[in-house]
Coordinates of C-alpha atoms in Angstrom, one line a residue:
M1 CA -153.1 -53.9 -100.4
S2 CA -150.1 -55.2 -101.1
S3 CA -149.5 -59.1 -101.2
G4 CA -146.8 -59.1 -98.8
M5 CA -144.0 -57.6 -96.5
I6 CA -140.8 -58.7 -98.1
A7 CA -137.5 -58.9 -96.8
L8 CA -134.4 -60.1 -98.5
V9 CA -131.4 -61.6 -96.7
L10 CA -128.1 -61.5 -98.7
V11 CA -125.9 -64.3 -98.4
Q12 CA -122.7 -64.9 -100.3
V13 CA -121.3 -68.3 -100.7
E14 CA -117.7 -69.2 -100.8
T15 CA -115.8 -72.5 -102.0
K16 CA -115.1 -74.3 -98.8
R17 CA -114.8 -78.0 -98.8
E18 CA -117.4 -78.4 -96.7
S19 CA -118.8 -75.2 -95.7
L20 CA -120.9 -72.5 -97.0
V21 CA -119.7 -68.9 -95.6
S22 CA -121.3 -65.9 -95.7
N23 CA -121.6 -63.0 -93.6
R24 CA -124.3 -64.8 -90.9
I25 CA -124.1 -68.3 -91.8
I26 CA -122.0 -71.3 -92.5
H27 CA -123.4 -74.0 -94.0
R28 CA -122.3 -77.2 -95.5
T29 CA -122.3 -77.5 -99.2
I30 CA -120.2 -76.8 -102.2
S31 CA -120.7 -74.1 -104.6
M32 CA -120.1 -70.1 -105.0
I33 CA -123.0 -68.4 -105.8
F34 CA -125.0 -65.4 -104.0
F35 CA -128.5 -66.1 -102.3
Y36 CA -131.3 -64.0 -101.3
L37 CA -133.7 -65.6 -99.2
K38 CA -137.4 -64.0 -99.9
L39 CA -139.6 -64.0 -96.8
L40 CA -143.3 -64.1 -96.9
I41 CA -144.7 -62.4 -94.6
D42 CA -148.6 -63.0 -93.8
C43 CA -150.8 -60.1 -93.8
I44 CA -154.4 -59.6 -94.7
A45 CA -156.4 -56.4 -93.2
H46 CA -153.6 -56.2 -90.5
I47 CA -153.5 -59.7 -89.2
H48 CA -149.9 -61.2 -89.0
I49 CA -149.8 -64.7 -88.8
H50 CA -146.7 -66.9 -89.9
L51 CA -144.6 -66.8 -93.1
Q52 CA -146.8 -68.6 -95.5
S53 CA -147.3 -68.6 -99.3
S54 CA -151.0 -69.2 -99.0
I55 CA -151.9 -65.7 -97.9
L56 CA -150.8 -64.6 -101.4
F57 CA -153.8 -66.3 -102.7
A58 CA -156.3 -65.8 -100.2
E59 CA -155.9 -62.2 -100.7
W60 CA -157.3 -62.5 -104.0
L61 CA -159.4 -64.8 -103.3
M62 CA -161.0 -63.9 -100.5
A63 CA -161.8 -60.4 -102.2
E64 CA -163.3 -62.3 -105.0
A65 CA -165.5 -64.2 -102.3
V66 CA -166.4 -60.9 -101.0
E67 CA -167.5 -59.3 -103.9
E68 CA -169.8 -62.3 -104.8
G69 CA -171.5 -61.8 -101.3
A70 CA -170.9 -64.6 -99.8
D71 CA -171.7 -65.6 -96.3
Y72 CA -169.7 -69.1 -96.7
V73 CA -166.3 -70.1 -97.9
M74 CA -165.3 -73.8 -98.3
T75 CA -161.9 -75.2 -99.3
Q76 CA -160.4 -78.7 -99.0
G77 CA -156.6 -79.7 -98.5
A78 CA -154.6 -82.5 -96.9
T79 CA -154.9 -82.7 -93.0
Q80 CA -152.3 -80.5 -92.0
S81 CA -153.3 -78.1 -94.9
N82 CA -151.4 -74.5 -94.9
H83 CA -154.1 -72.7 -97.1
A84 CA -157.4 -74.2 -95.1
R85 CA -155.6 -72.6 -91.7
Q86 CA -155.4 -69.5 -93.6
T87 CA -158.5 -69.4 -95.2
A88 CA -160.3 -69.7 -92.2
A89 CA -158.2 -67.1 -90.5
A90 CA -159.3 -65.2 -93.0
C91 CA -162.7 -65.8 -93.0
A92 CA -162.7 -64.9 -89.2
K93 CA -161.0 -61.6 -90.3
L94 CA -164.0 -60.9 -92.6
G95 CA -166.8 -62.3 -90.7
M96 CA -167.6 -65.5 -93.1
K97 CA -168.1 -68.9 -92.0
C98 CA -165.3 -71.1 -93.1
H99 CA -165.6 -75.4 -93.8
I100 CA -163.0 -77.0 -94.6
L101 CA -162.7 -80.4 -96.1
L102 CA -159.3 -82.9 -95.2
E103 CA -157.9 -85.4 -96.9
D104 CA -156.0 -88.2 -95.4
R105 CA -153.3 -88.5 -97.5
T106 CA -150.5 -90.1 -95.2
G107 CA -152.5 -92.7 -93.0
S108 CA -150.8 -91.4 -90.3
E109 CA -152.9 -91.9 -86.8
D110 CA -150.6 -89.8 -84.5
P111 CA -152.8 -87.8 -82.3
D112 CA -150.1 -84.5 -82.8
Y113 CA -150.6 -85.0 -86.9
V114 CA -154.2 -85.4 -86.6
D115 CA -155.3 -82.8 -84.2
N116 CA -152.5 -80.4 -83.6
G117 CA -150.7 -77.9 -85.9
N118 CA -153.0 -76.3 -88.4
V119 CA -155.9 -78.8 -87.7
L120 CA -155.8 -76.7 -84.2
L121 CA -155.7 -73.6 -85.6
D122 CA -158.6 -74.8 -88.0
D123 CA -161.0 -74.8 -85.0
L124 CA -159.3 -72.0 -83.1
F125 CA -160.4 -69.6 -85.8
G126 CA -164.0 -70.8 -86.0
A127 CA -164.2 -73.3 -88.8
T128 CA -165.8 -76.5 -89.2
R129 CA -164.3 -79.5 -90.6
E130 CA -165.0 -83.1 -92.1
K131 CA -162.5 -85.8 -93.3
R132 CA -162.3 -87.7 -96.3
P133 CA -159.7 -90.8 -96.9
A134 CA -157.1 -90.4 -99.9
G135 CA -157.6 -90.7 -103.3
L136 CA -161.2 -89.1 -103.7
D137 CA -161.4 -86.4 -106.0
M138 CA -161.7 -83.6 -103.6
N139 CA -162.8 -80.2 -105.5
A140 CA -165.9 -83.1 -106.7
E141 CA -166.4 -83.4 -103.1
L142 CA -166.2 -79.9 -102.0
E143 CA -168.3 -78.9 -104.8
A144 CA -171.2 -81.5 -103.5
V145 CA -171.1 -80.4 -100.0
A146 CA -171.2 -76.8 -101.2
A147 CA -174.3 -77.9 -103.6
Q148 CA -176.0 -79.0 -100.3
Y149 CA -175.4 -76.1 -98.1
R150 CA -176.9 -74.0 -101.3
Q151 CA -180.0 -76.1 -101.5
E152 CA -180.6 -77.6 -98.0
L153 CA -179.2 -74.3 -95.7
G154 CA -179.8 -71.9 -98.3
K155 CA -176.1 -70.4 -97.8
K156 CA -174.1 -68.4 -100.7
V157 CA -171.4 -70.6 -100.7
Y158 CA -167.7 -69.2 -102.3
T159 CA -165.8 -72.4 -103.0
I160 CA -161.8 -72.7 -102.9
V161 CA -159.7 -75.4 -104.8
G162 CA -157.1 -77.2 -102.9
G163 CA -154.2 -75.0 -102.3
G164 CA -156.0 -72.0 -103.6
S165 CA -154.8 -73.1 -107.2
N166 CA -156.7 -71.6 -109.7
P167 CA -156.2 -68.4 -112.0
T168 CA -157.8 -66.1 -109.3
G169 CA -155.2 -67.4 -106.4
A170 CA -152.4 -67.4 -108.6
L171 CA -152.8 -63.7 -109.4
G172 CA -151.2 -63.4 -106.0
Y173 CA -147.9 -64.7 -107.3
V174 CA -148.0 -62.8 -110.6
N175 CA -148.3 -60.0 -108.1
C176 CA -145.4 -61.1 -106.2
V177 CA -143.1 -61.4 -109.5
Y178 CA -144.0 -57.3 -109.5
E179 CA -143.2 -56.8 -106.2
M180 CA -140.0 -58.8 -106.3
I181 CA -138.7 -57.2 -109.4
H182 CA -139.1 -53.4 -108.3
Q183 CA -137.3 -54.8 -105.2
F184 CA -134.2 -56.0 -107.5
D185 CA -134.2 -53.1 -109.0
E186 CA -134.5 -50.6 -106.5
Q187 CA -131.4 -52.4 -105.0
N188 CA -129.9 -53.1 -108.2
L189 CA -129.5 -57.1 -108.0
D190 CA -129.4 -59.0 -111.2
I191 CA -131.2 -62.3 -110.1
D192 CA -130.2 -65.3 -112.2
H193 CA -132.5 -67.8 -110.6
I194 CA -135.7 -68.2 -108.3
C195 CA -136.1 -71.5 -106.5
L196 CA -139.2 -72.6 -104.6
A197 CA -141.0 -75.8 -103.2
T198 CA -143.9 -76.5 -105.7
G199 CA -147.1 -78.8 -104.4
S200 CA -150.6 -77.7 -105.7
S201 CA -149.0 -75.8 -108.7
G202 CA -150.5 -72.2 -107.8
T203 CA -147.5 -70.5 -106.7
Q204 CA -144.7 -71.5 -109.4
A205 CA -147.9 -71.0 -112.1
G206 CA -148.4 -67.3 -111.0
L207 CA -144.8 -66.9 -110.7
V208 CA -144.1 -67.9 -114.3
T209 CA -147.0 -66.2 -115.7
G210 CA -145.6 -63.1 -114.1
L211 CA -142.1 -63.6 -115.0
K212 CA -143.1 -63.9 -118.3
A213 CA -145.4 -60.9 -118.3
T214 CA -142.9 -58.9 -117.1
G215 CA -140.2 -60.0 -119.6
S216 CA -137.9 -61.4 -116.9
N217 CA -135.3 -63.6 -117.9
I218 CA -135.2 -65.0 -114.4
N219 CA -134.7 -68.8 -114.4
L220 CA -137.1 -70.5 -112.3
L221 CA -137.2 -73.8 -110.8
G222 CA -139.8 -75.5 -108.4
F223 CA -138.7 -78.6 -106.5
G224 CA -141.8 -80.9 -106.1
T225 CA -143.1 -81.8 -102.7
K226 CA -145.4 -84.6 -104.4
S227 CA -145.9 -85.6 -107.6
A228 CA -143.7 -87.1 -110.2
K229 CA -142.0 -84.5 -112.7
E230 CA -144.4 -84.8 -115.7
A231 CA -147.3 -84.3 -113.8
Q232 CA -146.1 -81.5 -111.7
E233 CA -144.8 -79.6 -114.8
N234 CA -147.7 -80.1 -116.7
N235 CA -150.2 -79.2 -114.1
V236 CA -148.1 -76.0 -113.1
F237 CA -148.6 -75.5 -117.1
N238 CA -152.1 -75.7 -117.7
L239 CA -152.9 -73.4 -114.8
A240 CA -150.2 -71.0 -116.0
K241 CA -152.1 -70.8 -119.3
R242 CA -155.2 -70.6 -117.8
T243 CA -153.9 -67.6 -115.4
A244 CA -152.4 -65.7 -118.6
D245 CA -155.7 -65.8 -120.1
K246 CA -157.4 -64.2 -116.6
I247 CA -154.5 -61.3 -117.0
G248 CA -155.2 -61.2 -121.2
K249 CA -152.1 -62.4 -122.3
P250 CA -153.3 -65.8 -123.8
G251 CA -150.3 -67.8 -125.1
L252 CA -148.3 -66.0 -122.8
V253 CA -146.7 -69.2 -121.2
E254 CA -145.0 -72.1 -123.0
R255 CA -144.3 -75.6 -121.9
A256 CA -140.8 -75.1 -121.6
D257 CA -140.9 -72.2 -119.5
V258 CA -142.3 -74.6 -116.4
V259 CA -139.5 -76.6 -114.9
A260 CA -139.8 -78.8 -112.1
D261 CA -137.5 -81.4 -110.3
C262 CA -139.3 -83.9 -108.3
S263 CA -136.0 -85.9 -107.0
Y264 CA -136.5 -84.9 -103.4
V265 CA -140.1 -85.8 -102.9
G266 CA -138.8 -88.9 -100.4
E267 CA -141.7 -91.4 -100.0
G268 CA -144.6 -88.9 -100.6
Y269 CA -146.6 -86.1 -99.9
G270 CA -146.1 -84.8 -96.1
I271 CA -143.4 -87.7 -95.3
P272 CA -140.1 -85.5 -94.8
A273 CA -136.9 -87.7 -96.2
E274 CA -133.7 -87.6 -94.8
S275 CA -132.6 -84.8 -96.9
T276 CA -135.7 -82.6 -96.0
I277 CA -134.9 -82.8 -91.8
E278 CA -130.9 -81.9 -92.9
A279 CA -132.4 -79.0 -94.8
I280 CA -134.9 -78.1 -91.7
R281 CA -132.0 -78.3 -89.2
M282 CA -129.3 -76.6 -90.9
F283 CA -131.8 -73.5 -91.5
A284 CA -132.8 -73.6 -88.3
E285 CA -129.3 -74.0 -86.5
L286 CA -127.2 -71.6 -88.7
E287 CA -130.0 -68.9 -89.7
G288 CA -132.6 -69.0 -87.4
L289 CA -135.3 -69.5 -89.8
L290 CA -137.6 -72.3 -90.1
L291 CA -138.8 -74.5 -92.8
D292 CA -141.3 -77.0 -92.7
P293 CA -141.4 -80.8 -93.2
V294 CA -144.0 -80.8 -96.3
Y295 CA -143.3 -78.0 -98.6
S296 CA -140.3 -75.7 -98.0
G297 CA -137.5 -78.2 -95.8
K298 CA -138.3 -80.1 -99.5
G299 CA -137.2 -77.3 -101.6
A300 CA -134.7 -76.5 -99.5
A301 CA -133.3 -80.0 -99.6
G302 CA -133.6 -79.6 -103.3
L303 CA -131.6 -76.0 -103.2
I304 CA -128.8 -77.5 -100.9
D305 CA -128.5 -80.4 -102.9
Y306 CA -127.9 -78.5 -106.3
C307 CA -125.3 -76.4 -104.6
R308 CA -123.1 -79.3 -103.7
K309 CA -123.5 -80.5 -107.0
G310 CA -122.4 -77.2 -108.9
H311 CA -126.0 -77.0 -110.5
F312 CA -125.5 -73.2 -110.0
K313 CA -122.6 -71.5 -111.6
K314 CA -119.9 -69.4 -109.9
G315 CA -120.9 -65.7 -108.8
E316 CA -124.9 -66.4 -109.7
K317 CA -127.5 -64.9 -108.0
V318 CA -130.4 -67.2 -106.5
V319 CA -133.7 -66.2 -104.9
F320 CA -135.1 -68.5 -102.9
L321 CA -138.8 -68.3 -102.2
H322 CA -139.6 -69.5 -98.9
T323 CA -143.3 -70.0 -98.7
G324 CA -143.8 -70.7 -94.9
G325 CA -145.7 -73.5 -93.2
N326 CA -143.9 -73.7 -90.1
V327 CA -146.8 -74.1 -87.6
S328 CA -146.7 -78.0 -89.1
M329 CA -143.0 -78.5 -87.4
V330 CA -144.9 -79.3 -83.8
I331 CA -146.4 -82.7 -85.3
Y332 CA -143.5 -83.8 -86.8
R333 CA -141.3 -84.8 -83.6
I334 CA -141.0 -88.3 -84.5
S335 CA -138.7 -87.6 -87.9
C336 CA -136.8 -84.7 -86.1
L337 CA -136.4 -87.0 -83.0
E338 CA -135.2 -89.8 -85.6
Y339 CA -133.0 -87.8 -87.2
F340 CA -130.7 -86.6 -84.3
G341 CA -130.6 -90.3 -83.4
I342 CA -133.1 -89.9 -80.3
A343 CA -135.9 -92.8 -79.6
A344 CA -139.5 -90.7 -78.5
S345 CA -139.6 -93.1 -75.7
D346 CA -136.3 -91.5 -74.4
V347 CA -137.4 -88.1 -74.4
P348 CA -137.7 -87.6 -70.6
S349 CA -134.4 -89.0 -69.6
F350 CA -132.7 -86.7 -72.4
V351 CA -134.5 -84.0 -71.4
E352 CA -133.4 -84.5 -67.6
R353 CA -129.7 -84.9 -68.7
I354 CA -130.0 -81.5 -70.3
N355 CA -131.5 -80.1 -67.2
R356 CA -128.3 -80.8 -65.2
L357 CA -125.9 -79.2 -67.2
H358 CA -125.0 -76.2 -65.2
F359 CA -125.5 -73.5 -68.3
M360 CA -129.3 -74.4 -68.4
D361 CA -130.0 -73.6 -65.1
T362 CA -132.0 -70.5 -66.0
V363 CA -133.5 -72.4 -69.0
R364 CA -135.4 -75.0 -67.6
C365 CA -136.7 -77.9 -70.0
S366 CA -140.1 -79.9 -69.8
S367 CA -140.9 -83.5 -72.0
S368 CA -143.0 -80.8 -74.7
Y369 CA -141.8 -80.9 -78.1
D370 CA -140.7 -77.1 -78.3
D371 CA -138.8 -77.6 -75.5
L372 CA -137.0 -80.6 -76.6
I373 CA -135.7 -78.6 -79.9
L374 CA -134.0 -76.1 -77.6
S375 CA -132.3 -78.9 -75.7
L376 CA -131.4 -80.6 -79.0
V377 CA -129.7 -77.7 -80.5
L378 CA -127.7 -77.4 -77.2
S379 CA -126.7 -80.7 -77.1
R380 CA -124.8 -80.3 -80.0
Y381 CA -122.3 -78.3 -78.2
V382 CA -121.9 -81.0 -75.1
Y383 CA -122.1 -84.3 -76.2

């Protein structure tokens, strides 16, 4: 099975004082490069869910679970874990039970955060779940629960580490490199850089292993989403070494091959910085593409800042790897509202003002978050 349906969108960037100009996009940045936006469309056994990195891990991990004859799959992640949601969906398709441990990394008590978004989808996919406070060894917690299910319930449990970030999961992105290289060759593209958001390490580890295995000279840069630079790079390197061992190429990856810039994390994991919200707004308003506040939004914030600071040379070609996660957009309404300068308590009156506009006669808004986003986009033309 292919690891994903791939789409490349060409964007030529020209030097403008406050704009990035292409055949489709006008972005605020300063540089001259070529961008290729790589969209990873979820697909597993004909299920198309959302743009999401985790499905590339799940393809390999679920195959291993099936091969081992598992009847239960267990994994862990943060409250709004994309990986956990994708695992639950894959289990539903394959007829397996799924149990998830969710770690409260942000301390948020917002009902949207704790019960909506990916958590809601976990439930819809039939997964059971339990919570853990922040700071525990979540993989150890996972194994303890799995042992209990095996001993007390007689279940054959297959466990998946957080983010699916183990050598088996990382194979999804080793394979992704081969797909990209094939597409670049087909389109005569000489790519200079690949940029992405890096968190639990599996995506970047798989990519760096794949790039080394193919002998590619493409530079790989991860923009961190939770850890400090040294810790992030070490996590990626250690997993890349194990992934290289798994494909029979020990010693393939060197420490210098792993580069991460963790300047765009902000206050911490799951907490969008101002630059994150700016990137989300820019991609949505100017290209109709959704980023998420936890991963891809922070990666795009780094990409935009690198353009502004001239880190990419004139004429270079850059691939931004969109790893999805936009399901969680709806739970970050307060951050988005604050960026637009609107207090949450003012939402009803704001929407009412939008509804009075004559060109909105056929598109009525409510106070729901989804409709509010439409209102916010339209309002920039009339206020």
